[in-house]
XYZ file of C-alpha atoms in Angstrom:
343
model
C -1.427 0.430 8.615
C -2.584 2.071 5.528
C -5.378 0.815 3.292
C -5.000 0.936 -0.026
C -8.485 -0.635 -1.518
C -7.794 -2.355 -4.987
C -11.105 -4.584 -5.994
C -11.173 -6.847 -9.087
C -13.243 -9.248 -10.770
C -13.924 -13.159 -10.245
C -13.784 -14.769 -13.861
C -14.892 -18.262 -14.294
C -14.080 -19.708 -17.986
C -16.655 -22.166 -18.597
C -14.979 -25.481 -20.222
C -18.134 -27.775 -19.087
C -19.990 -30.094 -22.266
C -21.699 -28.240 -24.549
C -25.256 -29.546 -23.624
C -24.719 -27.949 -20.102
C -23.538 -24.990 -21.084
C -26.542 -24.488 -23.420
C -29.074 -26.099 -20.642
C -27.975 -22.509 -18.180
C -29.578 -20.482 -20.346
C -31.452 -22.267 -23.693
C -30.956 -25.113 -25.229
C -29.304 -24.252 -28.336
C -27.250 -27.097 -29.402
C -23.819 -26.872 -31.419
C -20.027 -28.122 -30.488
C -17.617 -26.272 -28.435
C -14.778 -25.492 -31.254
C -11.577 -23.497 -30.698
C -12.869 -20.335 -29.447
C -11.098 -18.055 -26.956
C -13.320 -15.528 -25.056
C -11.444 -12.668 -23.178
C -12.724 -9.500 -21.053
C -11.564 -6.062 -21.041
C -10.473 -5.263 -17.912
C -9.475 -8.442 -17.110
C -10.273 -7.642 -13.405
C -12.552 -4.964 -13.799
C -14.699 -4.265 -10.271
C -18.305 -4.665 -9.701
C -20.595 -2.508 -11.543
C -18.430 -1.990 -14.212
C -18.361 -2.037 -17.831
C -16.786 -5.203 -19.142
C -16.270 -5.656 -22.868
C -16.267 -9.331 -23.875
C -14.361 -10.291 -27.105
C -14.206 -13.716 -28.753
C -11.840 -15.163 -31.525
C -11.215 -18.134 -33.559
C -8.659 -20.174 -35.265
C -11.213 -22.484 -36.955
C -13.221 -20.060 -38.721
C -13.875 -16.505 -40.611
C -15.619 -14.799 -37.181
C -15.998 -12.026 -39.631
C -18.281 -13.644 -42.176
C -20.093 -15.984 -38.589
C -23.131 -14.760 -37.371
C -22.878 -14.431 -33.632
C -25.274 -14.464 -30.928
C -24.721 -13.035 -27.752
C -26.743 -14.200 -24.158
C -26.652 -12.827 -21.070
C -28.863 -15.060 -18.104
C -30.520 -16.857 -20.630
C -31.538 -13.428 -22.729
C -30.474 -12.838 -26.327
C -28.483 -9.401 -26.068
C -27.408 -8.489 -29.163
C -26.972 -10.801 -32.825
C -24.850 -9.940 -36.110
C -22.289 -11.178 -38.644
C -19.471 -10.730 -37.046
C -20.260 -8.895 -33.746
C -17.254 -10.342 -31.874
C -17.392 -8.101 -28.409
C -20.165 -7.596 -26.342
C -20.417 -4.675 -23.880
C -22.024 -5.832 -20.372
C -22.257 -4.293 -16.959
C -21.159 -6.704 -13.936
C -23.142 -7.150 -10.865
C -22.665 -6.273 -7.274
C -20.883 -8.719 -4.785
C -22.598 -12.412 -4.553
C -24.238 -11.671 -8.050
C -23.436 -13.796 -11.482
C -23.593 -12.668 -15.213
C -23.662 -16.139 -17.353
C -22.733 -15.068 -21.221
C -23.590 -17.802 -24.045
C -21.754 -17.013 -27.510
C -23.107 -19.142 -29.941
C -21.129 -18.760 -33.229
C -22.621 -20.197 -36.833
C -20.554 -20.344 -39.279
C -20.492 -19.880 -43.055
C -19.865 -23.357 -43.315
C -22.865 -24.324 -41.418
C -21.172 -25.231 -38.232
C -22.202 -23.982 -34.762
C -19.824 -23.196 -31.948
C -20.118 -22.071 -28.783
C -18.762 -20.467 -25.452
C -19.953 -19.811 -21.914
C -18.402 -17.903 -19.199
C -19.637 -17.000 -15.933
C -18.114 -13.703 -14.420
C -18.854 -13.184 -10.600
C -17.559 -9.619 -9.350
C -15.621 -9.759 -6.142
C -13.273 -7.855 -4.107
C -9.582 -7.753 -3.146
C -7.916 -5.457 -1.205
C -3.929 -5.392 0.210
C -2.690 -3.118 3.072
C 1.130 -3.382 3.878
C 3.005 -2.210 7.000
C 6.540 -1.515 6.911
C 8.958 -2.213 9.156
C 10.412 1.440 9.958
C 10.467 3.318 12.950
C 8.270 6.241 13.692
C 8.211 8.158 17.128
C 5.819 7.287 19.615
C 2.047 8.867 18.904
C 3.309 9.492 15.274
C -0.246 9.881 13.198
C 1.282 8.929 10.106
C 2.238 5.890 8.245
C 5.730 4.454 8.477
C 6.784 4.631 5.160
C 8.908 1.953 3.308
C 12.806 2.289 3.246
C 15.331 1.816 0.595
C 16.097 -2.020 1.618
C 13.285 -2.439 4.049
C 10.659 -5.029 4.762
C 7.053 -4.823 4.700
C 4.477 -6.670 5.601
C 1.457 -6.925 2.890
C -1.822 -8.724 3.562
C -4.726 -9.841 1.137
C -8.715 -9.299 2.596
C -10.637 -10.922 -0.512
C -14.441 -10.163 -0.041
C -15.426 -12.960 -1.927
C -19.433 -13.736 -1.558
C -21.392 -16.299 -3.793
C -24.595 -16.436 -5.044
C -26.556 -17.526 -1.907
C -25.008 -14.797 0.204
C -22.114 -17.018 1.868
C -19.394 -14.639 2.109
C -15.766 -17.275 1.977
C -13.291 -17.509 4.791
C -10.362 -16.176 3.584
C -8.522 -18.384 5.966
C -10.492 -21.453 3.493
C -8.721 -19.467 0.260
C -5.606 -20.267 -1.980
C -3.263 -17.609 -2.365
C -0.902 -17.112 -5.446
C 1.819 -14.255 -4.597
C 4.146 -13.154 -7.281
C 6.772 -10.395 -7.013
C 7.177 -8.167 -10.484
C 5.529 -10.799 -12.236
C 6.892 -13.749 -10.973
C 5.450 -16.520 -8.965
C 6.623 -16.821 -5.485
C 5.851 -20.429 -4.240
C 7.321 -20.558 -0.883
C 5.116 -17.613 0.388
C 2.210 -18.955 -1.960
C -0.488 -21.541 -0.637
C -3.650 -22.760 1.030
C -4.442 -19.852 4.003
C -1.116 -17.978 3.173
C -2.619 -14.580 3.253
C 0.058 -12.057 3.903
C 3.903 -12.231 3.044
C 6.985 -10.180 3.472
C 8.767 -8.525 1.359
C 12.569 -7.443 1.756
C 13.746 -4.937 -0.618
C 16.956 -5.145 -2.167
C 19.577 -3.610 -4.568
C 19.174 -1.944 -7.017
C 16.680 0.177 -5.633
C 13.281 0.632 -7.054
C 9.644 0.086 -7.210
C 8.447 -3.427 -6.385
C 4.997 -4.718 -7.914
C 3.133 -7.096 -5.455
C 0.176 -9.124 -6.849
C -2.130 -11.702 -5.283
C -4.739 -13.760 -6.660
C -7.224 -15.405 -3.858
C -9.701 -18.334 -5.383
C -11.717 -21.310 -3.812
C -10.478 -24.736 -3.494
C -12.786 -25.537 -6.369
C -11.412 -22.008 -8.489
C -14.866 -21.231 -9.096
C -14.317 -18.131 -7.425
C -11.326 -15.944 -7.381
C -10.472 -12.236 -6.894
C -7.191 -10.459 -7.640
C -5.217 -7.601 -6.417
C -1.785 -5.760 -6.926
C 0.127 -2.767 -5.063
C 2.897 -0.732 -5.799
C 5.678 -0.462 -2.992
C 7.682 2.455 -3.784
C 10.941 3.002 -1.370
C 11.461 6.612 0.253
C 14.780 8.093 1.813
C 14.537 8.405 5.601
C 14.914 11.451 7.397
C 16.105 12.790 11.268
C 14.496 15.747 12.505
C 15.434 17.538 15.846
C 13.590 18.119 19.024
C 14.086 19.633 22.467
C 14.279 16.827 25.069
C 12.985 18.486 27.966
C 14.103 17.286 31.985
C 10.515 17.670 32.875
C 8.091 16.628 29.770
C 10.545 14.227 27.902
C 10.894 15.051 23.989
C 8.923 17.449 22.780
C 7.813 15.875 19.628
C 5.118 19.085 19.091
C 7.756 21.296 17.882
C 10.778 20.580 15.865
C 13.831 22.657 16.173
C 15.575 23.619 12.676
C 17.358 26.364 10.809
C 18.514 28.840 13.716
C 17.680 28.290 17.324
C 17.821 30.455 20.240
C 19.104 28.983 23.418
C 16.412 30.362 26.038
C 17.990 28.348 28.934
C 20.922 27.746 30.780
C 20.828 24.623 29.082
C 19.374 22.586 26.294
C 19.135 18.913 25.571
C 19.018 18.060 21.552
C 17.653 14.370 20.754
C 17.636 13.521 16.969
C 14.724 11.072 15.732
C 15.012 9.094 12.676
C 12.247 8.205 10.647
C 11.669 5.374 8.373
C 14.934 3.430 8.912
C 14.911 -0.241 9.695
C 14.403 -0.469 13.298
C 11.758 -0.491 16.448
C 13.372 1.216 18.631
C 15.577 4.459 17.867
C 17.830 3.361 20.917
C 18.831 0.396 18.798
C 22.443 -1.068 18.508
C 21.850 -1.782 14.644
C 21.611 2.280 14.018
C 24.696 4.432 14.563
C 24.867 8.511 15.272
C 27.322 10.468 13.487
C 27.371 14.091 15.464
C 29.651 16.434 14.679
C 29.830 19.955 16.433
C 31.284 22.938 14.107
C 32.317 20.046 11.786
C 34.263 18.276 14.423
C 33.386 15.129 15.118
C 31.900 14.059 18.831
C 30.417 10.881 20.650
C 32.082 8.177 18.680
C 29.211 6.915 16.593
C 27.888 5.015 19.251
C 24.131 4.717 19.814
C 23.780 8.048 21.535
C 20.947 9.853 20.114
C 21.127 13.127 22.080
C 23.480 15.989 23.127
C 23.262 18.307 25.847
C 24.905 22.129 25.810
C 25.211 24.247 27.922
C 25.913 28.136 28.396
C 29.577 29.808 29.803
C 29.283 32.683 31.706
C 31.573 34.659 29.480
C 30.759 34.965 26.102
C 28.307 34.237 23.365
C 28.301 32.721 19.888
C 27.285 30.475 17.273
C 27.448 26.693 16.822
C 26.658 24.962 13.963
C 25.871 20.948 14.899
C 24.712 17.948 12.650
C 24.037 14.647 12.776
C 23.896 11.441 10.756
C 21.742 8.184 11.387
C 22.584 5.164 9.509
C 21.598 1.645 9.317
C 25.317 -0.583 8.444
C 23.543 -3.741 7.502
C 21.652 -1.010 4.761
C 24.006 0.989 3.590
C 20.778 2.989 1.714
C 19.597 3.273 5.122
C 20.692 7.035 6.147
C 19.665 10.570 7.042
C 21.003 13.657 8.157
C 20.074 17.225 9.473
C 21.908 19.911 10.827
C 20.842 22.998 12.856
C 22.710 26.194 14.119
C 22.563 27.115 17.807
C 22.978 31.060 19.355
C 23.843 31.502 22.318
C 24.127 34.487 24.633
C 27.309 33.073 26.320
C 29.897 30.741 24.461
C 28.834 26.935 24.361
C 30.428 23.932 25.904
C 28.649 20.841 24.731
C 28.686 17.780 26.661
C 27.501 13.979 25.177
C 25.888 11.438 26.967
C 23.936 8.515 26.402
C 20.329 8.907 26.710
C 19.143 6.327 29.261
């Protein structure tokens, strides 16, 4: 399973009454008025720069002088000075910002937020086969399903790290919500992909019961052709998966045994009655389709020559499900090719 880290932020609007908000840092006084307070990222990581913006439908911000606090510390003050530039903390740490906004009309406004950096990452696992000892990742198939799992690293101020088993998840699927997969400990899901083919954008966003804490995270699931590759299956040390035959081969022995292996199509096993082999010899077709995924030739004692065989794998439930490959063989004598079902 591959790990694809993706960390974001945990951002925690402030709504609370205006005397608390002011009592976490100074006691300033002043009305919460119609002010909306955004970050740039919205999910940026920890210790990152975050710019902070705030606007207003009730007043001139431009002709306001604002006042910006960070734990309880004034930052920066001027007419009009409507971001703020701030650097978030590691895990389990909090930056509390105070805006406090007077206006040209003698009003004073205010905003708090509280933005606690945290960490999300998904890792997905698709549901393709791959040969036995196969080092790398089974990719995702036109129409196949993978399995993608959240791990939030979500840790609060005293140190508590949250059980993401204890977390609401919110999946959504190219930007829409997904309720049936979405919920209270629901922290993987499976996705099936589907026609027409393309890119599929999977987002999560982990937070407490409480919401005081949440962390977000997205991946890209981009779906790639599968392929069949050839390799000698050998009567004493089974398929040799070390060395793939292609292009031209040599037939060294009296006989050979060919075994094609498909990769990334929608199956366990490659002996599977859901995948069907196409072979053809010299563009004749042999075996029947059935799920026979090897062929056996031998040598004559006459004569030499050239064959020329291929092979398709396909998935019928997936018609996007396919590969194919096609070798030549030489042989000292002329061939006579056998098929049988690999047990």
């Amino acid at each position: 399973m591959k790990h694809l880290p993706i960390t974001f932020l945990l951002l925690t609007l402030s709504l609370a009454s205006p005397v608390a908000d002011a009592q976490t840092f100074q006691s300033l006084g002043g009305e919460t008025g119609n002010v909306i307070v955004s970050t740039e990222p919205s999910e940026p990581s920890p210790n990152q720069y975050v710019t902070v913006s705030v606007e207003s439908y009730a007043t001139d911000l431009n002709r306001a002088l604002i006042s910006w606090f960070q734990n309880g510390k004034l930052e920066k003050e001027a007419i009009g000075q409507k971001t703020f530039l701030l650097k978030t903390g590691s895990l389990g740490t909090v930056s509390n910002i105070l805006i406090v906004i007077k206006t040209a009309e003698g009003e004073t406004l205010q905003k708090a937020l509280s933005v606690r950096p945290g960490a999300l990452d998904l890792v997905w696992e698709a549901e393709s086969y791959t040969p036995p000892f196969y080092r790398g990742k089974a990719l995702y198939p036109f129409q196949g399903t993978v399995k993608v799992v959240a791990l939030p690293n979500i840790v609060t101020e005293t140190g508590a790290v949250l059980n993401p088993k204890n977390l609401v998840y919110t999946w959504t699927v190219d930007g829409d919500a997904v309720a049936r997969i979405s919920g209270y400990g629901k922290n993987f899901m499976f996705f099936n992909g589907s026609v027409p083919l393309g890119p599929a954008t999977i987002e999560v966003e982990a937070a407490s019961l409480d919401k005081k804490y949440r962390a977000r995270g997205s991946v890209i699931l981009n779906p790639q052709g599968s392929e069949v590759l050839f390799y000698e299956d050998n009567p004493i040390y089974g398929v040799l998966y070390n060395k793939t035959l292609r292009g031209n081969v040599t037939l060294q022995n009296e006989e050979i045994r060919i075994t094609g292996i498909p990769y990334y199509i929608g199956a366990k096993e490659r002996e599977n009655n859901s995948l069907r082999y196409e072979w053809q010899l010299n563009n004749q077709n042999v075996g029947g389709g059935s799920a026979k995924s090897s062929l056996s030739f031998k040598q004559s004692a006459d004569a030499g020559g050239t064959a020329l065989v291929a092979l398709q794998v396909s998935n019928p439930a997936k018609i996007f499900q396919f590969a194919s490959n096609n070798l030549s063989l030489t042989f000292g004598k002329t061939a006579a090719v056998n098929l049988f079902e690999t047990p």
